[in-house]
């Protein structure tokens, strides 16, 4: 459906004098945007063009990566400590959370114009950096997520332990790994006995309660754990978040969007047994026939989105479900083009830039 520029300019006249709010581009997910105001009537700009959005899905996967490193004395754990240790390093992955969100991207086929009146300087329109309508006479909702977000990966690095093992000097002087293992095991048994004596009250000249007692117990447990790590190794954990953004299908669909395995993590879609599947089911579709047939839209144009159920299923059978608004399943509607904005009468209108829907109309105090 097309609209002539002359008709678009007549959609809203003699009603608003605006400042365009443009956020700084390329902000990270959930970050706030800095606002810049532009006064059209102080320049040659006669109006502000805006796009209605089409909705895209944003799927984020939090993956926990655990990396095991064998201890340097692991070969002697079975003989000296009575329990064998794992001798080979390994890495395992686990999806801990899936987030299903939506974002709006500009629909170039649905562009409209708002004109402004110079004698109402307190009026303004809020736009996203891509030109999506967020609000009239208000800033709209806080930025929920950026539009046009490419697949990306954010990683939280694992933090190594800050506890140092306090081993006897003989350990450093030992000439063989077997001798070091024997010294370390003897030191470990001694630490365990010290902790037992402290907890049972048998330790002489030791605190029995209070902060000093708590600190002594904590210190002994840390040293025991650090010494055991020489035999049984350490495991470091980090969390990786990967995001996929894509346009949803127009009808009910079930498809593979990625793969996952416990030893490789997230992979491209391939092996059906390791597939992460997306089920998309429209649950509410608006009649768009009148708009499609060329019905004239006069006023402030916005979307009435449809709804869909999105289900993401992991290879282990765990699923995550969310009901979302989808602009493409809906239609367009209009508000009256005469929106007063004076010192005595201030009307604020909020829109959702993800779906183009009308959220709220309320009175508000004039902006400075």
Short mmCIF file of N, CA and C in Angstrom, two decimals, residues 225-333:
data_model
loop_
_atom_site.label_atom_id
_atom_site.label_comp_id
_atom_site.label_asym_id
_atom_site.label_seq_id
_atom_site.Cartn_x
_atom_site.Cartn_y
_atom_site.Cartn_z
N UNK A 225 40.46 -26.96 50.87
CA UNK A 225 39.95 -26.99 49.50
C UNK A 225 41.07 -26.74 48.49
N UNK A 226 41.94 -25.78 48.79
CA UNK A 226 43.04 -25.47 47.87
C UNK A 226 44.04 -26.62 47.78
N UNK A 227 44.28 -27.30 48.88
CA UNK A 227 45.22 -28.43 48.87
C UNK A 227 44.60 -29.62 48.15
N UNK A 228 43.30 -29.86 48.37
CA UNK A 228 42.62 -30.95 47.66
C UNK A 228 42.66 -30.72 46.14
N UNK A 229 42.63 -29.45 45.73
CA UNK A 229 42.64 -29.13 44.30
C UNK A 229 43.94 -29.57 43.64
N UNK A 230 45.04 -29.68 44.41
CA UNK A 230 46.29 -30.17 43.84
C UNK A 230 46.15 -31.61 43.37
N UNK A 231 45.23 -32.35 44.01
CA UNK A 231 45.00 -33.74 43.64
C UNK A 231 43.78 -33.91 42.71
N UNK A 232 42.70 -33.23 43.06
CA UNK A 232 41.43 -33.48 42.36
C UNK A 232 41.08 -32.41 41.32
N UNK A 233 41.94 -31.42 41.14
CA UNK A 233 41.74 -30.46 40.09
C UNK A 233 40.78 -29.34 40.44
N UNK A 234 40.58 -28.46 39.46
CA UNK A 234 39.71 -27.30 39.66
C UNK A 234 38.75 -27.18 38.47
N UNK A 235 37.62 -26.57 38.75
CA UNK A 235 36.62 -26.32 37.72
C UNK A 235 36.31 -24.82 37.70
N UNK A 236 36.50 -24.20 36.56
CA UNK A 236 36.15 -22.78 36.39
C UNK A 236 34.89 -22.69 35.54
N UNK A 237 34.08 -21.70 35.85
CA UNK A 237 32.79 -21.54 35.17
C UNK A 237 32.66 -20.14 34.62
N UNK A 238 32.16 -20.03 33.41
CA UNK A 238 31.83 -18.73 32.84
C UNK A 238 30.50 -18.86 32.09
N UNK A 239 29.81 -17.75 31.95
CA UNK A 239 28.53 -17.74 31.28
C UNK A 239 28.62 -16.94 29.99
N UNK A 240 28.16 -17.53 28.90
CA UNK A 240 28.15 -16.88 27.60
C UNK A 240 26.71 -16.65 27.17
N UNK A 241 26.39 -15.44 26.72
CA UNK A 241 25.06 -15.13 26.22
C UNK A 241 25.13 -14.88 24.72
N UNK A 242 24.35 -15.63 23.98
CA UNK A 242 24.30 -15.47 22.53
C UNK A 242 22.89 -15.12 22.10
N UNK A 243 22.77 -14.14 21.20
CA UNK A 243 21.47 -13.62 20.78
C UNK A 243 21.26 -13.82 19.29
N UNK A 244 20.06 -14.27 18.93
CA UNK A 244 19.66 -14.42 17.54
C UNK A 244 18.47 -13.51 17.27
N UNK A 245 18.51 -12.80 16.18
CA UNK A 245 17.39 -11.93 15.79
C UNK A 245 16.95 -12.26 14.37
N UNK A 246 15.65 -12.44 14.17
CA UNK A 246 15.15 -12.77 12.84
C UNK A 246 13.67 -12.45 12.75
N UNK A 247 13.20 -12.30 11.52
CA UNK A 247 11.80 -12.00 11.28
C UNK A 247 10.97 -13.27 11.45
N UNK A 248 9.86 -13.22 12.17
CA UNK A 248 9.05 -14.43 12.38
C UNK A 248 8.34 -14.84 11.10
N UNK A 249 7.96 -16.10 10.99
CA UNK A 249 7.20 -16.54 9.82
C UNK A 249 5.79 -15.95 9.84
N UNK A 250 5.11 -16.03 8.71
CA UNK A 250 3.76 -15.47 8.60
C UNK A 250 2.67 -16.44 9.01
N UNK A 251 3.03 -17.69 9.20
CA UNK A 251 2.05 -18.71 9.59
C UNK A 251 2.69 -19.66 10.59
N UNK A 252 1.88 -20.60 11.08
CA UNK A 252 2.37 -21.56 12.07
C UNK A 252 3.54 -22.34 11.50
N UNK A 253 4.64 -22.35 12.26
CA UNK A 253 5.88 -22.97 11.78
C UNK A 253 6.62 -23.60 12.94
N UNK A 254 7.28 -24.71 12.66
CA UNK A 254 8.20 -25.32 13.61
C UNK A 254 9.49 -25.61 12.86
N UNK A 255 10.59 -25.04 13.35
CA UNK A 255 11.85 -25.22 12.64
C UNK A 255 13.02 -25.22 13.62
N UNK A 256 14.15 -25.74 13.14
CA UNK A 256 15.38 -25.74 13.93
C UNK A 256 16.10 -24.41 13.71
N UNK A 257 16.54 -23.78 14.81
CA UNK A 257 17.23 -22.50 14.69
C UNK A 257 18.70 -22.58 15.08
N UNK A 258 19.07 -23.62 15.80
CA UNK A 258 20.47 -23.80 16.22
C UNK A 258 20.63 -25.21 16.75
N UNK A 259 21.86 -25.56 17.09
CA UNK A 259 22.13 -26.84 17.70
C UNK A 259 22.80 -26.65 19.05
N UNK A 260 22.75 -27.68 19.86
CA UNK A 260 23.42 -27.60 21.17
C UNK A 260 23.83 -29.00 21.61
N UNK A 261 25.06 -29.09 22.14
CA UNK A 261 25.53 -30.34 22.75
C UNK A 261 26.30 -29.99 24.00
N UNK A 262 26.34 -30.91 24.94
CA UNK A 262 26.99 -30.66 26.22
C UNK A 262 28.50 -30.54 26.10
N UNK A 263 29.08 -31.07 25.02
CA UNK A 263 30.53 -31.00 24.87
C UNK A 263 30.99 -29.92 23.89
N UNK A 264 30.04 -29.33 23.11
CA UNK A 264 30.42 -28.30 22.13
C UNK A 264 29.70 -26.97 22.35
N UNK A 265 28.64 -26.97 23.10
CA UNK A 265 27.87 -25.76 23.31
C UNK A 265 26.95 -25.47 22.15
N UNK A 266 26.66 -24.19 21.90
CA UNK A 266 25.80 -23.78 20.80
C UNK A 266 26.51 -23.99 19.47
N UNK A 267 25.81 -24.59 18.52
CA UNK A 267 26.36 -24.83 17.20
C UNK A 267 25.32 -24.44 16.16
N UNK A 268 25.69 -24.51 14.91
CA UNK A 268 24.73 -24.27 13.85
C UNK A 268 23.77 -25.46 13.77
N UNK A 269 22.58 -25.20 13.22
CA UNK A 269 21.57 -26.26 13.13
C UNK A 269 22.11 -27.39 12.26
N UNK A 270 21.95 -28.63 12.72
CA UNK A 270 22.47 -29.76 11.97
C UNK A 270 21.85 -31.05 12.46
N UNK A 271 22.51 -31.70 13.40
CA UNK A 271 22.05 -32.98 13.94
C UNK A 271 20.68 -32.81 14.59
N UNK A 272 19.65 -33.51 14.09
CA UNK A 272 18.29 -33.37 14.66
C UNK A 272 18.22 -33.68 16.15
N UNK A 273 19.07 -34.59 16.63
CA UNK A 273 19.04 -34.95 18.05
C UNK A 273 19.59 -33.85 18.94
N UNK A 274 20.28 -32.88 18.32
CA UNK A 274 20.85 -31.77 19.09
C UNK A 274 20.21 -30.44 18.73
N UNK A 275 19.05 -30.48 18.08
CA UNK A 275 18.44 -29.26 17.56
C UNK A 275 17.69 -28.48 18.63
N UNK A 276 17.84 -27.16 18.57
CA UNK A 276 17.00 -26.24 19.32
C UNK A 276 15.89 -25.80 18.36
N UNK A 277 14.65 -26.07 18.71
CA UNK A 277 13.54 -25.81 17.79
C UNK A 277 12.71 -24.63 18.24
N UNK A 278 12.17 -23.92 17.25
CA UNK A 278 11.28 -22.80 17.48
C UNK A 278 9.91 -23.15 16.91
N UNK A 279 8.89 -23.04 17.76
CA UNK A 279 7.50 -23.22 17.32
C UNK A 279 6.82 -21.86 17.37
N UNK A 280 6.31 -21.41 16.23
CA UNK A 280 5.65 -20.11 16.12
C UNK A 280 4.20 -20.36 15.70
N UNK A 281 3.26 -19.94 16.56
CA UNK A 281 1.84 -20.18 16.29
C UNK A 281 1.06 -18.89 16.45
N UNK A 282 0.53 -18.31 15.35
CA UNK A 282 -0.34 -17.14 15.48
C UNK A 282 -1.58 -17.49 16.28
N UNK A 283 -1.90 -16.69 17.28
CA UNK A 283 -3.07 -16.93 18.11
C UNK A 283 -4.15 -15.88 17.94
N UNK A 284 -3.79 -14.73 17.35
CA UNK A 284 -4.75 -13.66 17.13
C UNK A 284 -4.28 -12.85 15.92
N UNK A 285 -5.05 -12.91 14.85
CA UNK A 285 -4.71 -12.22 13.61
C UNK A 285 -5.79 -11.18 13.32
N UNK A 286 -5.38 -9.92 13.13
CA UNK A 286 -6.32 -8.83 12.88
C UNK A 286 -6.67 -8.76 11.39
N UNK A 287 -7.89 -8.34 11.12
CA UNK A 287 -8.34 -8.16 9.74
C UNK A 287 -7.68 -6.93 9.14
N UNK A 288 -6.93 -7.13 8.09
CA UNK A 288 -6.19 -6.04 7.46
C UNK A 288 -6.74 -5.73 6.06
N UNK A 289 -7.94 -6.23 5.76
CA UNK A 289 -8.46 -6.13 4.40
C UNK A 289 -8.75 -4.69 3.99
N UNK A 290 -9.32 -3.89 4.91
CA UNK A 290 -9.67 -2.52 4.54
C UNK A 290 -8.43 -1.70 4.23
N UNK A 291 -7.38 -1.86 5.03
CA UNK A 291 -6.14 -1.14 4.79
C UNK A 291 -5.49 -1.64 3.51
N UNK A 292 -5.50 -2.94 3.30
CA UNK A 292 -4.89 -3.52 2.12
C UNK A 292 -5.59 -3.06 0.85
N UNK A 293 -6.88 -2.78 0.93
CA UNK A 293 -7.64 -2.36 -0.25
C UNK A 293 -7.51 -0.86 -0.51
N UNK A 294 -6.72 -0.17 0.31
CA UNK A 294 -6.47 1.23 0.04
C UNK A 294 -7.29 2.20 0.86
N UNK A 295 -7.79 1.77 1.99
CA UNK A 295 -8.54 2.69 2.86
C UNK A 295 -7.65 3.85 3.27
N UNK A 296 -8.18 5.05 3.16
CA UNK A 296 -7.41 6.25 3.47
C UNK A 296 -7.22 6.37 4.98
N UNK A 297 -5.99 6.55 5.40
CA UNK A 297 -5.68 6.68 6.82
C UNK A 297 -5.35 8.14 7.10
N UNK A 298 -6.19 8.79 7.87
CA UNK A 298 -5.98 10.20 8.21
C UNK A 298 -5.89 10.33 9.72
N UNK A 299 -4.83 10.93 10.18
CA UNK A 299 -4.63 11.10 11.61
C UNK A 299 -3.29 10.54 12.01
N UNK A 300 -3.15 10.23 13.26
CA UNK A 300 -1.92 9.64 13.78
C UNK A 300 -2.05 8.13 13.60
N UNK A 301 -1.27 7.57 12.70
CA UNK A 301 -1.40 6.16 12.34
C UNK A 301 -0.55 5.29 13.27
N UNK A 302 -1.14 4.21 13.75
CA UNK A 302 -0.43 3.27 14.62
C UNK A 302 -0.88 1.86 14.29
N UNK A 303 -0.21 0.88 14.84
CA UNK A 303 -0.54 -0.52 14.59
C UNK A 303 -1.46 -1.09 15.66
N UNK A 304 -2.34 -1.96 15.26
CA UNK A 304 -3.03 -2.86 16.19
C UNK A 304 -2.46 -4.24 15.93
N UNK A 305 -1.48 -4.68 16.70
CA UNK A 305 -0.76 -5.93 16.38
C UNK A 305 -1.60 -7.16 16.66
N UNK A 306 -1.25 -8.24 15.98
CA UNK A 306 -1.78 -9.54 16.33
C UNK A 306 -0.91 -10.19 17.40
N UNK A 307 -1.22 -11.42 17.74
CA UNK A 307 -0.48 -12.11 18.79
C UNK A 307 -0.04 -13.49 18.29
N UNK A 308 1.03 -13.97 18.88
CA UNK A 308 1.54 -15.29 18.55
C UNK A 308 2.16 -15.93 19.78
N UNK A 309 2.15 -17.24 19.81
CA UNK A 309 2.83 -17.99 20.88
C UNK A 309 4.15 -18.50 20.34
N UNK A 310 5.21 -18.21 21.08
CA UNK A 310 6.55 -18.63 20.69
C UNK A 310 7.04 -19.65 21.72
N UNK A 311 7.46 -20.80 21.23
CA UNK A 311 7.98 -21.86 22.11
C UNK A 311 9.37 -22.26 21.62
N UNK A 312 10.35 -22.16 22.49
CA UNK A 312 11.71 -22.61 22.20
C UNK A 312 11.96 -23.89 22.98
N UNK A 313 12.31 -24.97 22.28
CA UNK A 313 12.51 -26.27 22.91
C UNK A 313 13.96 -26.70 22.75
N UNK A 314 14.59 -27.07 23.87
CA UNK A 314 15.99 -27.49 23.88
C UNK A 314 16.09 -28.99 23.60
N UNK A 315 17.27 -29.48 23.23
CA UNK A 315 17.42 -30.91 22.93
C UNK A 315 17.04 -31.82 24.08
N UNK A 316 17.18 -31.35 25.32
CA UNK A 316 16.83 -32.20 26.47
C UNK A 316 15.35 -32.18 26.80
N UNK A 317 14.55 -31.43 26.01
CA UNK A 317 13.11 -31.39 26.22
C UNK A 317 12.62 -30.18 26.99
N UNK A 318 13.52 -29.44 27.64
CA UNK A 318 13.10 -28.22 28.34
C UNK A 318 12.56 -27.21 27.32
N UNK A 319 11.49 -26.51 27.69
CA UNK A 319 10.90 -25.54 26.77
C UNK A 319 10.64 -24.22 27.47
N UNK A 320 10.64 -23.16 26.68
CA UNK A 320 10.40 -21.80 27.15
C UNK A 320 9.33 -21.20 26.25
N UNK A 321 8.26 -20.65 26.85
CA UNK A 321 7.11 -20.18 26.10
C UNK A 321 6.80 -18.73 26.43
N UNK A 322 6.40 -17.97 25.41
CA UNK A 322 5.98 -16.60 25.64
C UNK A 322 4.98 -16.18 24.57
N UNK A 323 3.96 -15.41 25.01
CA UNK A 323 3.00 -14.80 24.10
C UNK A 323 3.51 -13.42 23.73
N UNK A 324 3.59 -13.11 22.43
CA UNK A 324 4.18 -11.84 22.00
C UNK A 324 3.25 -11.15 21.01
N UNK A 325 3.39 -9.82 20.93
CA UNK A 325 2.68 -9.02 19.93
C UNK A 325 3.50 -8.97 18.65
N UNK A 326 2.85 -9.19 17.52
CA UNK A 326 3.52 -9.19 16.22
C UNK A 326 2.80 -8.21 15.31
N UNK A 327 3.52 -7.18 14.87
CA UNK A 327 2.90 -6.15 14.03
C UNK A 327 2.37 -6.73 12.72
N UNK A 328 3.09 -7.68 12.12
CA UNK A 328 2.71 -8.21 10.82
C UNK A 328 1.40 -8.99 10.86
N UNK A 329 0.97 -9.42 12.04
CA UNK A 329 -0.29 -10.16 12.16
C UNK A 329 -1.47 -9.22 12.43
N UNK A 330 -1.19 -7.91 12.42
CA UNK A 330 -2.23 -6.95 12.76
C UNK A 330 -2.61 -6.04 11.61
N UNK A 331 -3.12 -4.87 11.96
CA UNK A 331 -3.57 -3.89 10.98
C UNK A 331 -3.23 -2.50 11.48
N UNK A 332 -3.66 -1.47 10.77
CA UNK A 332 -3.39 -0.09 11.18
C UNK A 332 -4.70 0.60 11.57
N UNK A 333 -4.56 1.58 12.45
CA UNK A 333 -5.68 2.41 12.88
C UNK A 333 -5.16 3.82 13.07
#
